[in-house]
PDB file of C-alpha atoms in Angstrom:
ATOM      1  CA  UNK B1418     123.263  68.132 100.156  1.00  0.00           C
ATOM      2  CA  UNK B1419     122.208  70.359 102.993  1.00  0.00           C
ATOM      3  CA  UNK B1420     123.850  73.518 104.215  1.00  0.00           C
ATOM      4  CA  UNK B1421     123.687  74.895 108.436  1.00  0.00           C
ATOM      5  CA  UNK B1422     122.452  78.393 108.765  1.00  0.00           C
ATOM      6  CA  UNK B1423     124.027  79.780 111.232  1.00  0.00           C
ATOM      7  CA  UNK B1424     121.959  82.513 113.163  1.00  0.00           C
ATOM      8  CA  UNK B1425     123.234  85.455 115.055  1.00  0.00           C
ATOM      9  CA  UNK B1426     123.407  84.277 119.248  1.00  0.00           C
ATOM     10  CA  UNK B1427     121.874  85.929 121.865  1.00  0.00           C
ATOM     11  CA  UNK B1428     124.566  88.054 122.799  1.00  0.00           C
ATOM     12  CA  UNK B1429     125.307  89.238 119.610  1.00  0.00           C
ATOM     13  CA  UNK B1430     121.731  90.310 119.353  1.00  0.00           C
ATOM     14  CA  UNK B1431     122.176  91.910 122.603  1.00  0.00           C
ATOM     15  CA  UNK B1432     125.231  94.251 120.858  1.00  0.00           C
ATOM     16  CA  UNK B1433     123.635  95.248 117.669  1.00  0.00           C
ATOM     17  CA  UNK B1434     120.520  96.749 120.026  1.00  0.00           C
ATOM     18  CA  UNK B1435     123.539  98.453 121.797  1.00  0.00           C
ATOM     19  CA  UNK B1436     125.280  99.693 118.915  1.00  0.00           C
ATOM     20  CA  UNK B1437     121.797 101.086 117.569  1.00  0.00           C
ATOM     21  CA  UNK B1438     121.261 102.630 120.562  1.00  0.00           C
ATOM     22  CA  UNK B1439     124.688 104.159 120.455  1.00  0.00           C
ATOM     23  CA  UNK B1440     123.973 105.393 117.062  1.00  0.00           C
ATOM     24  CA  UNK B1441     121.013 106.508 118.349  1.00  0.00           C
ATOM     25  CA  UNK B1442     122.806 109.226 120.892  1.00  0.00           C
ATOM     26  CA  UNK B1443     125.476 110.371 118.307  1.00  0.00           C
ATOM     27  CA  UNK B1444     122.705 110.973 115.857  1.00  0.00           C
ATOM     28  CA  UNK B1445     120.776 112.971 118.488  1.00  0.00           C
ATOM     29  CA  UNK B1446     123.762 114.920 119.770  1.00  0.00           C
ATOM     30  CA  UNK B1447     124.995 115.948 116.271  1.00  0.00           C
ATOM     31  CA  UNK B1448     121.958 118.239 115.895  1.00  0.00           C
ATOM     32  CA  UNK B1449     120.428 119.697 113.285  1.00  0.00           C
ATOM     33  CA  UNK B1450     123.656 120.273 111.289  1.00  0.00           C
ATOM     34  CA  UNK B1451     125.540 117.225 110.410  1.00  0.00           C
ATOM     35  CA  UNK B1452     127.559 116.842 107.084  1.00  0.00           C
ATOM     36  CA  UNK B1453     125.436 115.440 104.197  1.00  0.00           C
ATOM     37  CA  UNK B1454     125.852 115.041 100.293  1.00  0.00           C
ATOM     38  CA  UNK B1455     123.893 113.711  97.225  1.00  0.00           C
ATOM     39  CA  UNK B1456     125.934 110.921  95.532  1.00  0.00           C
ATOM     40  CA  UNK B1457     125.068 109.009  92.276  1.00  0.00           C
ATOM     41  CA  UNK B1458     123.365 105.490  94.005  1.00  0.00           C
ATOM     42  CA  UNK B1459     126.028 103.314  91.325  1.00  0.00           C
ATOM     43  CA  UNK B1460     129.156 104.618  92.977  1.00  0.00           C
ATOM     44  CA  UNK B1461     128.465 102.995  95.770  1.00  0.00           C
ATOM     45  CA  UNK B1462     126.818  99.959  94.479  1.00  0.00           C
ATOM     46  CA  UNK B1463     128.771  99.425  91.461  1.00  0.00           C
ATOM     47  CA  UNK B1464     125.678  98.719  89.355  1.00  0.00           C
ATOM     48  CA  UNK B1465     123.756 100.364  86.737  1.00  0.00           C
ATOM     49  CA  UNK B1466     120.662 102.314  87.599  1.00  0.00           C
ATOM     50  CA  UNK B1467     118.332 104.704  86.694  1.00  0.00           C
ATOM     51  CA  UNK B1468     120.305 107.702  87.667  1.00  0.00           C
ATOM     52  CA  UNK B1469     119.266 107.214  91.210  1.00  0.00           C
ATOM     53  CA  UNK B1470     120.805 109.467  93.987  1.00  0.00           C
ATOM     54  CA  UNK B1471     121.711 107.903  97.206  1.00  0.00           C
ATOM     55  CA  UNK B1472     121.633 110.678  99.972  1.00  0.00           C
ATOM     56  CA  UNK B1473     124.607 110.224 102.843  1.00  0.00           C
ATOM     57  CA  UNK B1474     125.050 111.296 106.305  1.00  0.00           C
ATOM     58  CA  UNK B1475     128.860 111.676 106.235  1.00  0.00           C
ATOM     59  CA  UNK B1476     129.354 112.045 109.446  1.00  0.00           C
ATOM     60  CA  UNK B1477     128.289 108.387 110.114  1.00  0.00           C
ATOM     61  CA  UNK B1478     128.474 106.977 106.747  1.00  0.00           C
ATOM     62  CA  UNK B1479     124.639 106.348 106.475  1.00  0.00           C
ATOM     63  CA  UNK B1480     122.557 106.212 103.636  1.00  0.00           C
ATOM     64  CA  UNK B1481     119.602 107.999 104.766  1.00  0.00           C
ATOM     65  CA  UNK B1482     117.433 107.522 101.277  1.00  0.00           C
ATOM     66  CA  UNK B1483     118.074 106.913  97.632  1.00  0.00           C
ATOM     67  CA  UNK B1484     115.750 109.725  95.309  1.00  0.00           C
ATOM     68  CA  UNK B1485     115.306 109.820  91.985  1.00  0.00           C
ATOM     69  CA  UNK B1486     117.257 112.243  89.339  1.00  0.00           C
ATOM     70  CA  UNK B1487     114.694 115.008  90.195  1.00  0.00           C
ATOM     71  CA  UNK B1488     115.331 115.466  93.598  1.00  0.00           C
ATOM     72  CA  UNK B1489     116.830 118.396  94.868  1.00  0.00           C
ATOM     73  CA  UNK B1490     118.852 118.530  98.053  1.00  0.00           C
ATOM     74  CA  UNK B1491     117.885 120.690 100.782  1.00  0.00           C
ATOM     75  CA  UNK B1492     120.095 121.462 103.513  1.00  0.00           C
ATOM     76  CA  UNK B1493     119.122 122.076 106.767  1.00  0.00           C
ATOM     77  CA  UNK B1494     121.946 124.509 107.381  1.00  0.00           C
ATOM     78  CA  UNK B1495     119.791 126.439 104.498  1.00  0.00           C
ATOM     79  CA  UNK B1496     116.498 125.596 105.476  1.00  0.00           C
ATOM     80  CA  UNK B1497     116.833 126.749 109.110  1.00  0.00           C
ATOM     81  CA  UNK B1498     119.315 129.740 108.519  1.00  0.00           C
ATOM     82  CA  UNK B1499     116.449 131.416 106.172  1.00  0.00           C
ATOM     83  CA  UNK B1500     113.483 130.121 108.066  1.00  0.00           C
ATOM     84  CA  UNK B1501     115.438 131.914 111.313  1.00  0.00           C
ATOM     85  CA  UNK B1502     116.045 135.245 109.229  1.00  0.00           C
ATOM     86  CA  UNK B1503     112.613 135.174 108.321  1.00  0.00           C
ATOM     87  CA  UNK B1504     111.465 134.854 111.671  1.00  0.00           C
ATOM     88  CA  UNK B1505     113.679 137.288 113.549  1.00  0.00           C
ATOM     89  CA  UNK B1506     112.529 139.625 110.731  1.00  0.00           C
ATOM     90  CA  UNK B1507     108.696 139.386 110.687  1.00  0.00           C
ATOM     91  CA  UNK B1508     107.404 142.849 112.081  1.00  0.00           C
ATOM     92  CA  UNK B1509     103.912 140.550 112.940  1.00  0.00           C
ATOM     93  CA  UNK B1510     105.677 138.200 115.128  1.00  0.00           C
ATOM     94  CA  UNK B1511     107.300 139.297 118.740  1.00  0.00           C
ATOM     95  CA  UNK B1512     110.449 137.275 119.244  1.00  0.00           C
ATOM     96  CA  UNK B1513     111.204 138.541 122.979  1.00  0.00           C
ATOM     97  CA  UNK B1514     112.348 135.318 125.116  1.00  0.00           C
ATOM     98  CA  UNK B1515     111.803 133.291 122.113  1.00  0.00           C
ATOM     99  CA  UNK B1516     112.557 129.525 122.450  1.00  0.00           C
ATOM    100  CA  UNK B1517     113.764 127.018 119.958  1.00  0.00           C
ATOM    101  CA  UNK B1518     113.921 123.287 120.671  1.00  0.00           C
ATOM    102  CA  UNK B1519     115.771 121.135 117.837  1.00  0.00           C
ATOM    103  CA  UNK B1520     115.511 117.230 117.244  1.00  0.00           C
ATOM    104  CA  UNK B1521     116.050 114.664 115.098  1.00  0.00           C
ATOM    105  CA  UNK B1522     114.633 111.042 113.851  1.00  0.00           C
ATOM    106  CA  UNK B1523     116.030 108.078 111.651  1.00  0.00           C
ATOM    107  CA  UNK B1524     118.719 109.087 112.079  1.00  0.00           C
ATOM    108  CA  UNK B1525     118.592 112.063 110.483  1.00  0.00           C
ATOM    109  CA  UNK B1526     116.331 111.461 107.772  1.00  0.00           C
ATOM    110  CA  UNK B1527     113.745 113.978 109.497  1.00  0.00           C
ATOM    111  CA  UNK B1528     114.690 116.853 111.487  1.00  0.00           C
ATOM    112  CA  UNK B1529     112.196 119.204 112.987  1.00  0.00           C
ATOM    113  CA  UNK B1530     112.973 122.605 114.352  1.00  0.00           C
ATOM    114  CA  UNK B1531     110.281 124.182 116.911  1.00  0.00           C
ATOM    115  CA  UNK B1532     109.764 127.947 117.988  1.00  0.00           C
ATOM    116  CA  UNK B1533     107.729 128.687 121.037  1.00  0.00           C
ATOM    117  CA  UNK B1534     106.841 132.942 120.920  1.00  0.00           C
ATOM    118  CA  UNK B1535     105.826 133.481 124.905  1.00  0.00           C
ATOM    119  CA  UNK B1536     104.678 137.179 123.529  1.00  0.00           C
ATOM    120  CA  UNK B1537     102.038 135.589 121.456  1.00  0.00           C
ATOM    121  CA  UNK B1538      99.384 133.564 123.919  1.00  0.00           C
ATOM    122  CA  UNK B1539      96.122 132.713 124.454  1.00  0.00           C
ATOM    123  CA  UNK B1540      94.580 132.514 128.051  1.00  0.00           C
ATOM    124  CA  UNK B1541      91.458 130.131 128.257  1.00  0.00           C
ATOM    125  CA  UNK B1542      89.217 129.757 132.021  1.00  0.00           C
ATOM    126  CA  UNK B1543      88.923 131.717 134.780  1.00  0.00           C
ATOM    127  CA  UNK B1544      91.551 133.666 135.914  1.00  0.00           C
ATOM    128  CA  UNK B1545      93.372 133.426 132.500  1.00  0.00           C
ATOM    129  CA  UNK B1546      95.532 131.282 133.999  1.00  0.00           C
ATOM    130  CA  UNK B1547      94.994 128.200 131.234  1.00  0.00           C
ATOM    131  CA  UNK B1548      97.825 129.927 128.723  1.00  0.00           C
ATOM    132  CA  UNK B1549      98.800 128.374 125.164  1.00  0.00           C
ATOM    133  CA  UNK B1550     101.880 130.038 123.503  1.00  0.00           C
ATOM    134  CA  UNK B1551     101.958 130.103 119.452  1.00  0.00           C
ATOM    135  CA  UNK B1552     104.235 127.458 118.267  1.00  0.00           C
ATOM    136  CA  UNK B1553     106.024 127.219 114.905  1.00  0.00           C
ATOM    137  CA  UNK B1554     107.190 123.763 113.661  1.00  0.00           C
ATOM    138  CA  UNK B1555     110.133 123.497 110.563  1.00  0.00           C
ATOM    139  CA  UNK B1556     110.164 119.957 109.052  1.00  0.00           C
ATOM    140  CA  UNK B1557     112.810 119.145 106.522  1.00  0.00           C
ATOM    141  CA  UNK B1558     113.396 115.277 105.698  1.00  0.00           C
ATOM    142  CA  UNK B1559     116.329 113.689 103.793  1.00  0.00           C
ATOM    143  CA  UNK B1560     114.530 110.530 103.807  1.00  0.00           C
ATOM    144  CA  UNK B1561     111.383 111.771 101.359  1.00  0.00           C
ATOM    145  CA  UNK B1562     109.561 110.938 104.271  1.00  0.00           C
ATOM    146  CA  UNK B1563     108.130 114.412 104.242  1.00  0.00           C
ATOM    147  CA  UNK B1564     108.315 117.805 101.899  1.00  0.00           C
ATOM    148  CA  UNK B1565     109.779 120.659 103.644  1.00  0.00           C
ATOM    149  CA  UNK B1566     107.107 122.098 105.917  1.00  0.00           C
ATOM    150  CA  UNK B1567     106.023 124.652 108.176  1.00  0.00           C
ATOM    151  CA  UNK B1568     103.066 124.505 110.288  1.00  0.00           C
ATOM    152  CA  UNK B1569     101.582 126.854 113.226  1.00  0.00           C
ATOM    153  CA  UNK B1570      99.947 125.612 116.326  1.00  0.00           C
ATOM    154  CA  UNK B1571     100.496 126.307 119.947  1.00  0.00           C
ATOM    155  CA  UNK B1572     102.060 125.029 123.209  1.00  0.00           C
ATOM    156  CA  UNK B1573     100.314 124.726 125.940  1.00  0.00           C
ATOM    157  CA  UNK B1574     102.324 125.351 129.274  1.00  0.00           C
ATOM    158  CA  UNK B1575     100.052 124.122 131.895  1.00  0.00           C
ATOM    159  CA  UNK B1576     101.064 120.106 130.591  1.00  0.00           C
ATOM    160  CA  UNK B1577     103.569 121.006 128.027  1.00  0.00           C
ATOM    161  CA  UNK B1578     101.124 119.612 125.190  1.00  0.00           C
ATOM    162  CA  UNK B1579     101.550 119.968 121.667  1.00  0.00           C
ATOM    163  CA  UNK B1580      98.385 121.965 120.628  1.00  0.00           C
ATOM    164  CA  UNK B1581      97.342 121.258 116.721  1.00  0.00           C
ATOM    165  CA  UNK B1582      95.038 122.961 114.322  1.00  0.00           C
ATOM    166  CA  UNK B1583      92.920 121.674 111.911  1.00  0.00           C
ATOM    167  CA  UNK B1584      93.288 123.346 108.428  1.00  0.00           C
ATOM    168  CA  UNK B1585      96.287 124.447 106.189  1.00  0.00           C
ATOM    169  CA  UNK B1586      95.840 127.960 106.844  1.00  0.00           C
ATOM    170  CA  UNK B1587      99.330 128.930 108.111  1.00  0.00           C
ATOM    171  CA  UNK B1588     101.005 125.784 106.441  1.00  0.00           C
ATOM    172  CA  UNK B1589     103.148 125.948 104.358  1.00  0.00           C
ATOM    173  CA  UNK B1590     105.098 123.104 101.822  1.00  0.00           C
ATOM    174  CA  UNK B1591     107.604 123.226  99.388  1.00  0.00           C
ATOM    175  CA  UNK B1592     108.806 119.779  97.278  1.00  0.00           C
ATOM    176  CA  UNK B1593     112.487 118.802  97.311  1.00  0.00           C
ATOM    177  CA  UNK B1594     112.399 118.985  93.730  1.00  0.00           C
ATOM    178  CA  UNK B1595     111.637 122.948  93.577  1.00  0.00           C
ATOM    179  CA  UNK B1596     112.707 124.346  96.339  1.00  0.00           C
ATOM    180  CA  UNK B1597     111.122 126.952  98.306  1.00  0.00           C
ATOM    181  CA  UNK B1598     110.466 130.938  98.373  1.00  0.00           C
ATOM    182  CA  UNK B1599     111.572 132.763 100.962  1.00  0.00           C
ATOM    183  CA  UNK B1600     109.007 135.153 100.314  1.00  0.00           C
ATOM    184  CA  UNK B1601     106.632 132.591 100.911  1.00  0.00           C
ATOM    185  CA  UNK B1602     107.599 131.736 104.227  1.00  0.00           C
ATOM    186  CA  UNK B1603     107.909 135.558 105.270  1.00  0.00           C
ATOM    187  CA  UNK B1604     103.754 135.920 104.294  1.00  0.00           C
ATOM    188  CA  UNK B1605     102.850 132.468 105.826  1.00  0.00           C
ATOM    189  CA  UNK B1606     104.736 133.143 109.370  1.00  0.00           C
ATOM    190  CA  UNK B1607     103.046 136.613 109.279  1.00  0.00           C
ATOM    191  CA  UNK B1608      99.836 135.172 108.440  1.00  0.00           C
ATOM    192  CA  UNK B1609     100.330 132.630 111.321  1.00  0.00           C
ATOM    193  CA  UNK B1610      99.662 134.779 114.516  1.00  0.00           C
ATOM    194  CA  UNK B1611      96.146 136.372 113.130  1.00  0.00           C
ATOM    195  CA  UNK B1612      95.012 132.570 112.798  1.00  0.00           C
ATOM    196  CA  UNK B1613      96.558 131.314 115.759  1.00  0.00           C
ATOM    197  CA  UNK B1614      94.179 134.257 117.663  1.00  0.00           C
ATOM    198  CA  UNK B1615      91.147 132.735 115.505  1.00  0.00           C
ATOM    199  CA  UNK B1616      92.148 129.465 116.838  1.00  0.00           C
ATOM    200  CA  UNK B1617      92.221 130.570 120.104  1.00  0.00           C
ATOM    201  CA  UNK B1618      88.549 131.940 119.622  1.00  0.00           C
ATOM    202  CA  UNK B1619      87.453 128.706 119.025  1.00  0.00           C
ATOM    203  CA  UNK B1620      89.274 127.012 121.835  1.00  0.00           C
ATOM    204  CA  UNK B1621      87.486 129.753 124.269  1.00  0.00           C
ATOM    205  CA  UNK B1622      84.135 128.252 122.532  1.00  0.00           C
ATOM    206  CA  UNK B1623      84.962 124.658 122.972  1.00  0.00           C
ATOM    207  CA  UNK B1624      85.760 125.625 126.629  1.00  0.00           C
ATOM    208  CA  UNK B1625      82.163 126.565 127.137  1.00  0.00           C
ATOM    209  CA  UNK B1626      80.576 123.983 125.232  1.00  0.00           C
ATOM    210  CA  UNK B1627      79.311 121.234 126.681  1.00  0.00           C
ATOM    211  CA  UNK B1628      80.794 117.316 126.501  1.00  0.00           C
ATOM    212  CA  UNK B1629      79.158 114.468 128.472  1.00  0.00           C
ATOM    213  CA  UNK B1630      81.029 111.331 129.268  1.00  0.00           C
ATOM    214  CA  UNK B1631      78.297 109.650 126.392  1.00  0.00           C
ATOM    215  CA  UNK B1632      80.149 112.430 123.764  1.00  0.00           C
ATOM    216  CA  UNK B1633      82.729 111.941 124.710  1.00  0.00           C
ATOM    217  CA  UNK B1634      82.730 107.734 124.789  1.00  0.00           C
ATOM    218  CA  UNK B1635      81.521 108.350 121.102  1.00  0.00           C
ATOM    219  CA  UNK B1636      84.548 110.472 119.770  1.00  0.00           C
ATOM    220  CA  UNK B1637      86.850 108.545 121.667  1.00  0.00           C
ATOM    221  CA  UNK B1638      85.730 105.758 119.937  1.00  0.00           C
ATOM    222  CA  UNK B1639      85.891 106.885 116.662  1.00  0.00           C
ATOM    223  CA  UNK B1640      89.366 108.469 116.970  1.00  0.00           C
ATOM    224  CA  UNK B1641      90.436 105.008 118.011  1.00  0.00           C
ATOM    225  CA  UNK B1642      89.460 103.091 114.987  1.00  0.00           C
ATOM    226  CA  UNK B1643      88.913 100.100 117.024  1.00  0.00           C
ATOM    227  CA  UNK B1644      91.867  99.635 119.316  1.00  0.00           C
ATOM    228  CA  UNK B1645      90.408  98.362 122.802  1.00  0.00           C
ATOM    229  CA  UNK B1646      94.256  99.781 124.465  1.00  0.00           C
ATOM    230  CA  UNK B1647      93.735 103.471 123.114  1.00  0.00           C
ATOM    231  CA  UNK B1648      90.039 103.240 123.711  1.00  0.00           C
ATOM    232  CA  UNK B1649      90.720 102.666 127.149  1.00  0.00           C
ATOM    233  CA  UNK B1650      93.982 104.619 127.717  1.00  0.00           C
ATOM    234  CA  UNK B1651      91.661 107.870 125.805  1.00  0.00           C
ATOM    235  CA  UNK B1652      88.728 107.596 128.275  1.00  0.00           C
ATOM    236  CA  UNK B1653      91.329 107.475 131.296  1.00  0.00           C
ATOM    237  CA  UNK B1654      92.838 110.717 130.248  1.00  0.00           C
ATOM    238  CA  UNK B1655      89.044 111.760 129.255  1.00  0.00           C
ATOM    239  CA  UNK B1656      88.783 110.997 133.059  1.00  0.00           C
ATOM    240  CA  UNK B1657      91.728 113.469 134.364  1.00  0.00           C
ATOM    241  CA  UNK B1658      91.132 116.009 131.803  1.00  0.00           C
ATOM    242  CA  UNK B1659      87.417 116.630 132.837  1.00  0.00           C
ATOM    243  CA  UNK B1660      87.986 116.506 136.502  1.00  0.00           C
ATOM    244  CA  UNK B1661      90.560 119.736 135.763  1.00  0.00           C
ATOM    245  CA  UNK B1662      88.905 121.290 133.405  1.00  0.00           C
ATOM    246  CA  UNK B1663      85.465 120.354 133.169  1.00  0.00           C
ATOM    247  CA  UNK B1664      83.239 118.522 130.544  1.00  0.00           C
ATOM    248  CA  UNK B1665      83.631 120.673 128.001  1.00  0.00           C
ATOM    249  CA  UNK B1666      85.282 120.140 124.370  1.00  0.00           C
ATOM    250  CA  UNK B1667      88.046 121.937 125.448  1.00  0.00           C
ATOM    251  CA  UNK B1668      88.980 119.078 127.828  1.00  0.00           C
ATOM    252  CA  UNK B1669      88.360 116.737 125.262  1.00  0.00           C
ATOM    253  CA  UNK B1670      90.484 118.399 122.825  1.00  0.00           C
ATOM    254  CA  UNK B1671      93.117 118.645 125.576  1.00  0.00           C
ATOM    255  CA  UNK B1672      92.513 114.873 125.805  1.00  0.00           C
ATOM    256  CA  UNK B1673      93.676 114.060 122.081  1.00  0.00           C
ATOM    257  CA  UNK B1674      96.429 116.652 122.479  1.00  0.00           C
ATOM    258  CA  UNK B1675      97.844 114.840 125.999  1.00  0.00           C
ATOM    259  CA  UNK B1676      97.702 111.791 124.282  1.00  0.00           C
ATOM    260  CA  UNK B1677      99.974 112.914 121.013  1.00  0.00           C
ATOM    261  CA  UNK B1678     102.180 114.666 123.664  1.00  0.00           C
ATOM    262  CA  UNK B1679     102.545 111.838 126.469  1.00  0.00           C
ATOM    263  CA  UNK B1680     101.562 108.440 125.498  1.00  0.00           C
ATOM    264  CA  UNK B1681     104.253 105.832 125.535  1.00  0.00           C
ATOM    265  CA  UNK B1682     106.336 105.196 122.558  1.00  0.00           C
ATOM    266  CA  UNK B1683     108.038 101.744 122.989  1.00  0.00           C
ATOM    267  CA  UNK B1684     111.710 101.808 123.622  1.00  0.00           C
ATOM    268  CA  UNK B1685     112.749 100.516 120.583  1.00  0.00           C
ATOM    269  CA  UNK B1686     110.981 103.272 118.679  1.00  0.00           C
ATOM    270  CA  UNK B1687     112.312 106.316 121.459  1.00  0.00           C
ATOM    271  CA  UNK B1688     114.904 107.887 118.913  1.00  0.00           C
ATOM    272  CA  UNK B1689     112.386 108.342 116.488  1.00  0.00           C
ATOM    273  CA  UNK B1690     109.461 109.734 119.196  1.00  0.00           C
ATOM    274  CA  UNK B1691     109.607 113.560 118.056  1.00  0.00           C
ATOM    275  CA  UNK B1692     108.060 112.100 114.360  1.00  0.00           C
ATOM    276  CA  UNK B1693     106.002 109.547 116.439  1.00  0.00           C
ATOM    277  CA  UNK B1694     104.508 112.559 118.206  1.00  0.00           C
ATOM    278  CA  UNK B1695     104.367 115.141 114.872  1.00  0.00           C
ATOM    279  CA  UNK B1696     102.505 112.126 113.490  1.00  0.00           C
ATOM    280  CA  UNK B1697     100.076 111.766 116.522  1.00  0.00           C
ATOM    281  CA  UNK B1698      99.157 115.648 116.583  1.00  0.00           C
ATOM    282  CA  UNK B1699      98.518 115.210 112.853  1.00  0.00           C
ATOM    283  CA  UNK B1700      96.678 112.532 113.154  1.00  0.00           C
ATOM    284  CA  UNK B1701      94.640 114.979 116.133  1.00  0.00           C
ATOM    285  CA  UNK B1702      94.445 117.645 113.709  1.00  0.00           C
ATOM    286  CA  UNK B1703      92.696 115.599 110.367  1.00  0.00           C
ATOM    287  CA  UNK B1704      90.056 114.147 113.459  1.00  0.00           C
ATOM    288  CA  UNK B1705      89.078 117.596 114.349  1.00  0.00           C
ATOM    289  CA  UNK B1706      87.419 117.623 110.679  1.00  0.00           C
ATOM    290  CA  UNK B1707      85.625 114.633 111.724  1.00  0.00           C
ATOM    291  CA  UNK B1708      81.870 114.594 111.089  1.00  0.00           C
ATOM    292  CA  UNK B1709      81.367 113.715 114.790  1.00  0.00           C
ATOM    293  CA  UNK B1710      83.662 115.659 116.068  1.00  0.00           C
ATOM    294  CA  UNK B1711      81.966 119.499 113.909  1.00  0.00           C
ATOM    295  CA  UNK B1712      78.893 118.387 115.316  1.00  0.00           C
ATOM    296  CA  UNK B1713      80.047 117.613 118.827  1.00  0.00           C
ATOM    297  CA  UNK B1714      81.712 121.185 118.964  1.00  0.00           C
TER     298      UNK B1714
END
């Protein structure tokens, strides 16, 4: 006996990638504040488990994740109502023409929450005119992809790159399955401007500290991890970077942070690019611990 498997046609491939993409827009435009409940996993599977909770967008009737028992759900109507009070409360931070830029990926199951504080700035070069505003970043996930997290770094206006930092200082995390202190938050965001002014002390170092195009070749190289296409995309922006700002670190660090910012993110993956890029400026901020990276700066 044999059996014909009969595969989806062209066109209907063509409509699902529509559809997603569809998806795609309504899950962007709903912002950060769509409908969303905890429901035991076996009511809608109809089999036994281990007490599993299935976690639905209602809005769209998507299961975003399934947790365990333990899990507890966050909303993001709470997280970012509290982390906003805290904010606009903080007698360290000034929140005068205070921006906030809100975005989603998968769907939902991350959503990230940014505040740029034009009062608080650091001005690099000659003439000043090189300025980085502090930048505070809220991550809550329904997908377990990520605790609830809030981490400092800084904007830079000149290219509109995502400046990163490289130590926990001003972080701060809280599991899904305890929650998170409000308190907490309050010291962290006030402790966050006195280390984004250290930080900025060091990038006025790095700006004055020499990198060759041999350093440079060397760190690119190693922040690569052996992928010939960044490798070569790195040293172009190397290129650019240097020509503005000079061989110095701080053009090299402004290399890693245009790539996170800028570099291509294939269409299929473009609702999920504000993760992509979180991920890149992490993945900036654990190379700046680098052993060849200390020494270089």
């Amino acid at each position: 006996m044999s059996a014909v498997l009969k595969f989806p046609t062209k066109p209907a491939v063509l409509n699902l990638v529509h559809a997603k993409e569809s998806a795609a827009q309504i899950h962007a435009s709903a912002g950060l504040f769509f409908p969303v409940e905890c429901r035991p996993l076996t009511e809608l599977t109809g089999l036994p488990d281990r007490d599993l909770q299935a976690i639905v967008r209602k809005d769209t009737n998507t299961v975003l994740a399934v947790h365990g028992q333990r899990y507890t759900l966050i909303k993001n109507a709470d997280v970012y109502d509290r982390v906003d009070s805290a904010i606009r409360g903080s007698e360290a931070l000034d929140t005068s023409g205070m921006q906030i830029v809100d975005s989603v990926a998968y769907e939902g199951g991350r959503s990230i929450r940014s505040y740029i504080f034009p009062e608080h700035k650091i001005s690099i070069g000659r003439g000043r005119r090189d300025v980085t505003n502090l930048r505070l970043n809220v991550i809550n996930s329904y997908d377990g992809s990520t605790n609830l997290r809030i981490n400092m770094g800084g904007y830079r206006l000149v290219c509109a790159n995502g400046m990163v930092v490289g130590d926990d200082v001003s972080n701060y995390v809280a599991r899904h399955t305890s929650g998170f202190q409000v308190d907490e938050v309050k010291t962290r965001v006030a402790a966050s401007v006195d280390n984004f002014m250290r930080m900025g002390e060091q990038w006025r170092r790095w700006s004055k500290e020499l990198c060759t195009d041999d350093k440079a070749i060397a760190l690119i190289k190693a922040f690569s991890r052996g992928s010939a296409a960044m490798n070569t995309r790195l040293f172009d922006i190397w290129l650019a970077e240097s020509g503005t700002l000079g061989k110095t670190m701080w053009a090299f660090f402004n290399t890693l942070t245009y790539w996170s910012t800028h570099a291509a993110i294939k269409s299929a993956s473009q609702p999920n690019a504000p993760a992509i890029v979180l991920e890149r400026e992490a993945r900036v901020s654990r190379f700046l611990g680098h052993p060849l990276f200390k020494a270089a700066a």
